[in-house]
Amino acid sequence: MATLVSQSMRPRPHKPKLTTGKVVSAILRYGTLIIMALFFLLPFYLMVRNGLATEMDISSPQWSFFPGSLHFENITELFSDPDVPFVDGMINSTLVAVLQTTGQILVCMLAGYGLARIPYRWSNTIFYSVLLTLMIPFAVIFVPVYVIVSSFQWVNTLQGLVVPGIFSGFTTFLFRQFFLSFPHELEEAGRVDGLGYWGIFWRIVVPNSGGIISALSVITFIAAWNAFLWPLAVGQDSSAYTIQVVISAFMNSQNVNMHELFLSTAIAILPLVVIFFILQRFIVEGYKQSGLKG
């Protein structure tokens, strides 16, 4: 009986009143978000819509926003077209993006850790030199880098597409900023266990840096996948084309197959959209971690 009385005497949780102002504010807020989402999704919808349409439908004066029929055989036609190295382009882009991301993360993470946590002479000078590379546009060093790559006979090769993009001043800077805020206690515990800098880095630092590694991996992968100017210069043969160069070849051909152009663009964007939506949380967390201190 006492339990029933005590439960009935407990104050009920206060529910916020739903006022007209809050309702209007919520409608405006979510309405704006929906409109913006539709605005950004519109280009992707148009690519898919035109990619699954016929040439006559795309160029018709009676073009409609919602097509009467979708021609999924266009996908098979795109992948089997002997004049369009679409499959080779997707494979080359995947290899370049994966290898460049792996190499850049490894090299820049080591450089950032050395600049942040290993005291040595001229460390600040080296760091300022890294910052200086952020102020130099790639167009300025494009020709010298191409001459070097050509002298190594790396034109039309995978290493010619990958190696010049392995180092990044931006990625090194963000890794350094993150390692400046890394707890010293964890490193001291490793030294007590007899670990040196190399052991501390691989056994302690790397396992506790998942957020920044994931964020910069996504950013680097997207940048490598979307690269156009350098793959266009180095991949002069169709077997070395990346997907961006393959898409640009549509515009340079005399007979442009519009539905293949739209469809190839949509397929090329799809992996980036999936990766971004799955890992966008790591991108935000990585930027937060790299910018809190230092």
Short mmCIF file of C-alpha atoms in Angstrom, two decimals:
data_model
loop_
_atom_site.label_atom_id
_atom_site.label_comp_id
_atom_site.label_asym_id
_atom_site.label_seq_id
_atom_site.Cartn_x
_atom_site.Cartn_y
_atom_site.Cartn_z
CA MET A 1 0.00 0.00 0.00
CA ALA A 2 2.81 2.35 0.90
CA THR A 3 4.48 1.56 -2.40
CA LEU A 4 1.33 2.43 -4.35
CA VAL A 5 0.95 5.70 -2.45
CA SER A 6 4.58 6.65 -2.94
CA GLN A 7 4.37 5.94 -6.67
CA SER A 8 1.21 7.99 -7.03
CA MET A 9 2.80 10.89 -5.16
CA ARG A 10 5.83 11.03 -7.47
CA PRO A 11 5.85 14.13 -9.67
CA ARG A 12 5.10 13.38 -13.27
CA PRO A 13 7.73 14.41 -15.79
CA HIS A 14 7.07 17.83 -17.21
CA LYS A 15 6.14 17.79 -20.88
CA PRO A 16 7.06 20.89 -22.83
CA LYS A 17 4.07 22.69 -24.20
CA LEU A 18 3.69 22.60 -27.96
CA THR A 19 3.19 26.23 -28.90
CA THR A 20 2.33 27.66 -32.29
CA GLY A 21 5.76 29.26 -32.55
CA LYS A 22 7.53 25.92 -32.04
CA VAL A 23 5.34 24.24 -34.64
CA VAL A 24 6.00 26.97 -37.20
CA SER A 25 9.74 26.89 -36.41
CA ALA A 26 9.87 23.11 -36.87
CA ILE A 27 7.94 23.29 -40.15
CA LEU A 28 10.26 25.97 -41.51
CA ARG A 29 13.39 24.15 -40.35
CA TYR A 30 12.51 20.74 -41.72
CA GLY A 31 10.88 22.22 -44.80
CA THR A 32 14.11 24.07 -45.61
CA LEU A 33 16.16 20.90 -45.09
CA ILE A 34 13.85 18.90 -47.38
CA ILE A 35 14.03 21.55 -50.11
CA MET A 36 17.84 21.67 -49.89
CA ALA A 37 18.05 17.87 -50.00
CA LEU A 38 15.86 17.75 -53.10
CA PHE A 39 17.93 20.53 -54.68
CA PHE A 40 21.19 18.62 -54.20
CA LEU A 41 19.67 15.30 -55.27
CA LEU A 42 18.19 16.76 -58.46
CA PRO A 43 21.40 16.54 -60.57
CA PHE A 44 21.91 12.90 -59.59
CA TYR A 45 18.29 12.09 -60.47
CA LEU A 46 18.66 13.76 -63.86
CA MET A 47 21.82 11.76 -64.57
CA VAL A 48 20.06 8.48 -63.76
CA ARG A 49 16.88 9.51 -65.60
CA ASN A 50 18.72 10.48 -68.80
CA GLY A 51 21.12 7.55 -68.48
CA LEU A 52 18.23 5.09 -68.60
CA ALA A 53 16.47 6.89 -71.46
CA THR A 54 16.86 6.70 -75.23
CA GLU A 55 18.69 9.24 -77.36
CA MET A 56 15.38 10.34 -78.85
CA ASP A 57 13.85 10.84 -75.42
CA ILE A 58 16.77 12.97 -74.20
CA SER A 59 16.70 15.30 -77.22
CA SER A 60 12.92 15.36 -77.60
CA PRO A 61 11.16 18.77 -77.32
CA GLN A 62 8.50 16.97 -75.24
CA TRP A 63 11.08 15.97 -72.62
CA SER A 64 9.35 15.05 -69.36
CA PHE A 65 10.70 15.05 -65.83
CA PHE A 66 9.35 11.54 -65.27
CA PRO A 67 10.09 9.24 -68.25
CA GLY A 68 7.51 6.83 -69.56
CA SER A 69 9.92 3.87 -69.52
CA LEU A 70 13.40 3.07 -68.24
CA HIS A 71 15.87 1.20 -70.45
CA PHE A 72 18.11 -0.79 -68.12
CA GLU A 73 19.78 -2.39 -71.10
CA ASN A 74 21.72 0.88 -71.37
CA ILE A 75 23.84 -0.34 -68.45
CA THR A 76 24.82 -3.49 -70.33
CA GLU A 77 25.51 -1.42 -73.43
CA LEU A 78 27.82 0.89 -71.48
CA PHE A 79 29.86 -1.94 -69.97
CA SER A 80 30.14 -3.84 -73.26
CA ASP A 81 30.84 -0.89 -75.60
CA PRO A 82 34.27 -1.58 -77.20
CA ASP A 83 34.79 2.11 -77.95
CA VAL A 84 34.36 3.15 -74.29
CA PRO A 85 36.93 1.73 -71.81
CA PHE A 86 34.50 2.21 -68.93
CA VAL A 87 35.40 -0.96 -67.00
CA ASP A 88 39.14 -0.26 -67.35
CA GLY A 89 38.53 3.29 -66.17
CA MET A 90 36.70 2.12 -63.06
CA ILE A 91 39.42 -0.42 -62.27
CA ASN A 92 42.20 2.14 -62.81
CA SER A 93 40.44 4.74 -60.66
CA THR A 94 39.93 2.20 -57.89
CA LEU A 95 43.58 1.13 -57.94
CA VAL A 96 44.87 4.71 -58.04
CA ALA A 97 42.54 5.89 -55.27
CA VAL A 98 43.26 2.93 -52.96
CA LEU A 99 47.05 2.96 -53.47
CA GLN A 100 47.33 6.73 -53.24
CA THR A 101 45.19 6.84 -50.10
CA THR A 102 47.17 4.07 -48.43
CA GLY A 103 50.53 5.60 -49.32
CA GLN A 104 49.55 9.15 -48.41
CA ILE A 105 48.08 8.19 -45.03
CA LEU A 106 51.17 6.14 -44.14
CA VAL A 107 53.74 8.74 -45.25
CA CYS A 108 51.93 11.78 -43.87
CA MET A 109 51.08 10.07 -40.58
CA LEU A 110 54.74 9.25 -39.99
CA ALA A 111 55.76 12.79 -40.95
CA GLY A 112 53.09 14.36 -38.75
CA TYR A 113 54.06 12.24 -35.75
CA GLY A 114 57.74 13.08 -36.20
CA LEU A 115 57.01 16.80 -36.42
CA ALA A 116 54.73 16.74 -33.37
CA ARG A 117 56.32 14.33 -30.89
CA ILE A 118 59.98 13.71 -31.76
CA PRO A 119 62.27 16.62 -30.75
CA TYR A 120 65.11 17.27 -33.16
CA ARG A 121 66.92 20.20 -34.71
CA TRP A 122 65.22 22.11 -37.51
CA SER A 123 61.84 20.51 -36.82
CA ASN A 124 60.08 23.89 -36.92
CA THR A 125 61.84 24.80 -40.15
CA ILE A 126 60.71 21.56 -41.75
CA PHE A 127 57.16 22.13 -40.51
CA TYR A 128 57.07 25.64 -41.98
CA SER A 129 58.36 24.20 -45.25
CA VAL A 130 55.44 21.76 -45.21
CA LEU A 131 53.06 24.68 -44.65
CA LEU A 132 54.68 26.48 -47.57
CA THR A 133 53.65 23.65 -49.90
CA LEU A 134 50.01 24.44 -49.07
CA MET A 135 50.45 27.87 -50.64
CA ILE A 136 51.84 26.59 -53.94
CA PRO A 137 49.18 25.61 -56.50
CA PHE A 138 49.73 22.30 -58.24
CA ALA A 139 49.60 24.10 -61.59
CA VAL A 140 52.91 25.79 -60.71
CA ILE A 141 54.77 22.49 -60.27
CA PHE A 142 52.78 20.52 -62.83
CA VAL A 143 55.33 20.71 -65.65
CA PRO A 144 58.41 19.95 -63.48
CA VAL A 145 56.68 16.95 -61.91
CA TYR A 146 55.63 15.69 -65.34
CA VAL A 147 59.21 16.02 -66.63
CA ILE A 148 60.48 13.98 -63.67
CA VAL A 149 57.80 11.31 -64.15
CA SER A 150 58.57 11.18 -67.87
CA SER A 151 62.30 10.78 -67.18
CA PHE A 152 61.47 7.74 -65.05
CA GLN A 153 59.42 6.38 -67.99
CA TRP A 154 56.32 6.34 -65.81
CA VAL A 155 53.96 7.76 -68.43
CA ASN A 156 51.00 5.39 -69.00
CA THR A 157 51.90 3.47 -65.83
CA LEU A 158 50.21 2.98 -62.49
CA GLN A 159 53.16 4.35 -60.53
CA GLY A 160 53.08 7.52 -62.62
CA LEU A 161 49.47 8.07 -61.54
CA VAL A 162 50.03 7.17 -57.88
CA VAL A 163 53.49 8.24 -56.68
CA PRO A 164 53.25 12.04 -57.24
CA GLY A 165 50.16 12.17 -55.01
CA ILE A 166 51.54 10.21 -52.07
CA PHE A 167 52.76 13.26 -50.12
CA SER A 168 50.33 15.98 -49.04
CA GLY A 169 51.14 19.02 -46.93
CA PHE A 170 47.49 19.31 -45.95
CA THR A 171 47.32 15.74 -44.63
CA THR A 172 50.66 16.11 -42.84
CA PHE A 173 49.48 19.32 -41.18
CA LEU A 174 46.26 17.74 -39.89
CA PHE A 175 48.11 14.69 -38.56
CA ARG A 176 50.59 16.95 -36.76
CA GLN A 177 47.78 18.95 -35.17
CA PHE A 178 46.17 15.75 -33.95
CA PHE A 179 49.39 14.30 -32.53
CA LEU A 180 50.08 17.52 -30.62
CA SER A 181 47.00 16.75 -28.51
CA PHE A 182 47.77 13.03 -28.13
CA PRO A 183 48.04 12.07 -24.41
CA HIS A 184 51.65 11.94 -23.22
CA GLU A 185 50.67 9.39 -20.56
CA LEU A 186 50.10 6.72 -23.20
CA GLU A 187 53.55 7.27 -24.68
CA GLU A 188 55.17 7.23 -21.23
CA ALA A 189 53.48 3.91 -20.50
CA GLY A 190 55.00 2.53 -23.70
CA ARG A 191 58.47 3.75 -22.74
CA VAL A 192 58.12 2.07 -19.35
CA ASP A 193 57.44 -1.18 -21.23
CA GLY A 194 60.65 -0.68 -23.20
CA LEU A 195 59.19 0.60 -26.47
CA GLY A 196 61.02 3.07 -28.67
CA TYR A 197 59.50 5.65 -30.99
CA TRP A 198 58.78 3.03 -33.64
CA GLY A 199 57.07 0.66 -31.21
CA ILE A 200 55.09 3.47 -29.57
CA PHE A 201 53.91 4.67 -32.96
CA TRP A 202 52.62 1.29 -34.19
CA ARG A 203 51.40 -0.21 -30.92
CA ILE A 204 49.98 2.84 -29.15
CA VAL A 205 49.54 5.85 -31.44
CA VAL A 206 48.06 4.18 -34.54
CA PRO A 207 45.42 2.09 -32.67
CA ASN A 208 44.25 5.24 -30.86
CA SER A 209 44.08 7.41 -34.00
CA GLY A 210 41.22 5.69 -35.80
CA GLY A 211 39.09 8.82 -36.11
CA ILE A 212 41.64 11.03 -37.84
CA ILE A 213 42.89 8.15 -40.01
CA SER A 214 39.36 7.34 -41.19
CA ALA A 215 38.53 10.98 -41.89
CA LEU A 216 41.66 11.71 -43.90
CA SER A 217 41.39 8.38 -45.73
CA VAL A 218 37.92 9.31 -46.97
CA ILE A 219 39.04 12.81 -47.99
CA THR A 220 42.14 11.49 -49.77
CA PHE A 221 40.18 8.76 -51.55
CA ILE A 222 37.60 11.23 -52.85
CA ALA A 223 40.32 13.63 -54.05
CA ALA A 224 42.21 10.82 -55.82
CA TRP A 225 39.02 9.49 -57.41
CA ASN A 226 38.01 12.92 -58.71
CA ALA A 227 41.47 13.88 -60.01
CA PHE A 228 41.40 14.77 -63.69
CA LEU A 229 44.28 16.97 -64.89
CA TRP A 230 47.14 14.72 -63.78
CA PRO A 231 45.58 11.43 -65.00
CA LEU A 232 44.81 13.16 -68.30
CA ALA A 233 48.48 14.10 -68.75
CA VAL A 234 50.04 10.84 -67.57
CA GLY A 235 47.47 8.33 -68.82
CA GLN A 236 47.84 9.01 -72.53
CA ASP A 237 46.79 5.52 -73.60
CA SER A 238 43.21 4.33 -73.20
CA SER A 239 44.39 1.39 -71.07
CA ALA A 240 45.65 3.90 -68.48
CA TYR A 241 42.53 6.10 -68.43
CA THR A 242 40.85 6.74 -65.12
CA ILE A 243 37.08 7.09 -65.01
CA GLN A 244 37.26 10.89 -65.12
CA VAL A 245 39.30 10.79 -68.32
CA VAL A 246 36.89 8.23 -69.81
CA ILE A 247 33.96 10.55 -69.13
CA SER A 248 35.79 13.49 -70.70
CA ALA A 249 36.43 11.39 -73.81
CA PHE A 250 32.68 11.37 -74.46
CA MET A 251 32.74 15.13 -74.98
CA ASN A 252 35.69 14.95 -77.37
CA SER A 253 34.18 12.31 -79.63
CA GLN A 254 32.32 13.31 -82.78
CA ASN A 255 29.26 11.17 -82.03
CA VAL A 256 28.34 11.75 -78.41
CA ASN A 257 26.15 9.02 -76.95
CA MET A 258 24.26 11.11 -74.41
CA HIS A 259 22.68 8.33 -72.40
CA GLU A 260 26.09 6.65 -71.97
CA LEU A 261 27.55 9.98 -70.87
CA PHE A 262 24.86 10.52 -68.24
CA LEU A 263 24.94 6.91 -67.08
CA SER A 264 28.73 6.75 -66.75
CA THR A 265 28.72 9.97 -64.73
CA ALA A 266 26.07 8.61 -62.36
CA ILE A 267 27.94 5.33 -61.86
CA ALA A 268 31.23 7.19 -61.27
CA ILE A 269 29.64 9.34 -58.57
CA LEU A 270 27.80 6.50 -56.84
CA PRO A 271 30.82 5.01 -54.94
CA LEU A 272 31.72 8.42 -53.52
CA VAL A 273 28.14 9.06 -52.39
CA VAL A 274 28.00 5.69 -50.62
CA ILE A 275 31.39 6.17 -48.95
CA PHE A 276 30.55 9.69 -47.82
CA PHE A 277 27.18 8.83 -46.30
CA ILE A 278 28.59 5.80 -44.50
CA LEU A 279 31.70 7.52 -43.13
CA GLN A 280 30.65 11.16 -42.84
CA ARG A 281 30.69 10.89 -39.03
CA PHE A 282 34.40 10.06 -39.13
CA ILE A 283 35.10 13.07 -41.35
CA VAL A 284 33.55 15.48 -38.83
CA GLU A 285 35.20 13.76 -35.85
CA GLY A 286 38.58 13.76 -37.58
CA TYR A 287 38.47 17.50 -38.23
CA LYS A 288 37.43 18.11 -34.62
CA GLN A 289 40.25 15.98 -33.26
CA SER A 290 42.86 17.62 -35.47
CA GLY A 291 41.81 21.16 -34.56
CA LEU A 292 41.19 21.04 -30.81
CA LYS A 293 44.75 21.79 -29.73
CA GLY A 294 48.00 23.01 -31.19
#
